[in-house]
């Protein structure tokens, strides 16, 4: 069965510092990979996605993620965080062979920003 | 344009009561999903509708949970005889549908259900 692991429950970084959120997946083949952000009181918003091709993908709000097949990882990065980036971040996968496209989410990483 | 809307935004109910949660997808989106976000279980898939096809109910946690989608648009998630463990945020998402391609799912703001 597919699964997604986000090993960090909570991370605090200083404003302006770089950020990396970890994500590992377990799946027989390469799934479709996503990062979502959920700000307080807001719905989930898609930051970026990887289907195939270039393993470094760019997303909205200055985020990027790198797919590493050998490590089954899809870590999210941002070179300089802003206070508005404080939110919950979810890594997610979709089975590319399923017609349902249901999303399997990781448990989330809560990001706090230190002024 | 309007996004996915859900109502009510908050629902408090007593254990044993039935509740109905509503989702209005983005116009033109034929795929509709329900997810549940709870402290103990994280975000989990509940049910999926696509057009007139039979829904994928594989994520429903018990037979107290059911959902329908009328006219291929609005969906209602019903929880019968609610239990305290049903307390969670229920999220709805919709997307375009095309065979062999995964389209972005757009999420609503959710309904926070509290069972006392």
PDB file of N, CA and C in Angstrom, chain A residues 14 19 22 38-39 42 45 66 74 80 92 100 108-109 114:
ATOM      1  N   UNK A  14      13.840  30.819  11.467  1.00  0.00           N
ATOM      2  CA  UNK A  14      13.827  32.280  11.549  1.00  0.00           C
ATOM      3  C   UNK A  14      13.418  32.871  10.203  1.00  0.00           C
ATOM      4  N   UNK A  19      14.648  26.855   4.217  1.00  0.00           N
ATOM      5  CA  UNK A  19      13.728  25.843   4.740  1.00  0.00           C
ATOM      6  C   UNK A  19      13.811  24.579   3.897  1.00  0.00           C
ATOM      7  N   UNK A  22      10.921  17.561   4.848  1.00  0.00           N
ATOM      8  CA  UNK A  22      11.201  16.242   4.312  1.00  0.00           C
ATOM      9  C   UNK A  22       9.942  15.445   4.017  1.00  0.00           C
ATOM     10  N   UNK A  38      -1.641  24.407   4.090  1.00  0.00           N
ATOM     11  CA  UNK A  38      -2.905  24.751   4.744  1.00  0.00           C
ATOM     12  C   UNK A  38      -2.617  25.835   5.780  1.00  0.00           C
ATOM     13  N   UNK A  39      -3.033  27.045   5.466  1.00  0.00           N
ATOM     14  CA  UNK A  39      -2.871  28.144   6.410  1.00  0.00           C
ATOM     15  C   UNK A  39      -4.021  28.121   7.401  1.00  0.00           C
ATOM     16  N   UNK A  42      -7.777  28.166   6.574  1.00  0.00           N
ATOM     17  CA  UNK A  42      -7.893  28.131   5.117  1.00  0.00           C
ATOM     18  C   UNK A  42      -7.974  26.700   4.620  1.00  0.00           C
ATOM     19  N   UNK A  45      -4.137  24.284  -0.281  1.00  0.00           N
ATOM     20  CA  UNK A  45      -3.745  24.895  -1.549  1.00  0.00           C
ATOM     21  C   UNK A  45      -2.562  24.144  -2.118  1.00  0.00           C
ATOM     22  N   UNK A  66      12.392  18.727  -4.938  1.00  0.00           N
ATOM     23  CA  UNK A  66      13.230  17.868  -5.750  1.00  0.00           C
ATOM     24  C   UNK A  66      12.852  16.413  -5.550  1.00  0.00           C
ATOM     25  N   UNK A  74      10.810  13.487  -1.742  1.00  0.00           N
ATOM     26  CA  UNK A  74      10.287  14.643  -2.478  1.00  0.00           C
ATOM     27  C   UNK A  74      10.271  15.799  -1.486  1.00  0.00           C
ATOM     28  N   UNK A  80      14.353  31.425   1.354  1.00  0.00           N
ATOM     29  CA  UNK A  80      14.207  32.455   2.376  1.00  0.00           C
ATOM     30  C   UNK A  80      12.736  32.541   2.770  1.00  0.00           C
ATOM     31  N   UNK A  92       1.990  14.645  -0.469  1.00  0.00           N
ATOM     32  CA  UNK A  92       0.913  13.736  -0.867  1.00  0.00           C
ATOM     33  C   UNK A  92       1.289  12.997  -2.144  1.00  0.00           C
ATOM     34  N   UNK A 100      -9.262   6.869  -9.903  1.00  0.00           N
ATOM     35  CA  UNK A 100      -9.904   7.703  -8.888  1.00  0.00           C
ATOM     36  C   UNK A 100      -9.063   8.910  -8.498  1.00  0.00           C
ATOM     37  N   UNK A 108       1.724  15.625   7.822  1.00  0.00           N
ATOM     38  CA  UNK A 108       1.873  17.074   7.883  1.00  0.00           C
ATOM     39  C   UNK A 108       3.040  17.519   8.724  1.00  0.00           C
ATOM     40  N   UNK A 109       3.579  18.680   8.366  1.00  0.00           N
ATOM     41  CA  UNK A 109       4.623  19.347   9.145  1.00  0.00           C
ATOM     42  C   UNK A 109       4.156  20.769   9.407  1.00  0.00           C
ATOM     43  N   UNK A 114      10.087  32.242  13.283  1.00  0.00           N
ATOM     44  CA  UNK A 114      10.614  33.043  14.369  1.00  0.00           C
ATOM     45  C   UNK A 114      10.960  34.437  13.828  1.00  0.00           C
TER      46      UNK A 114
END
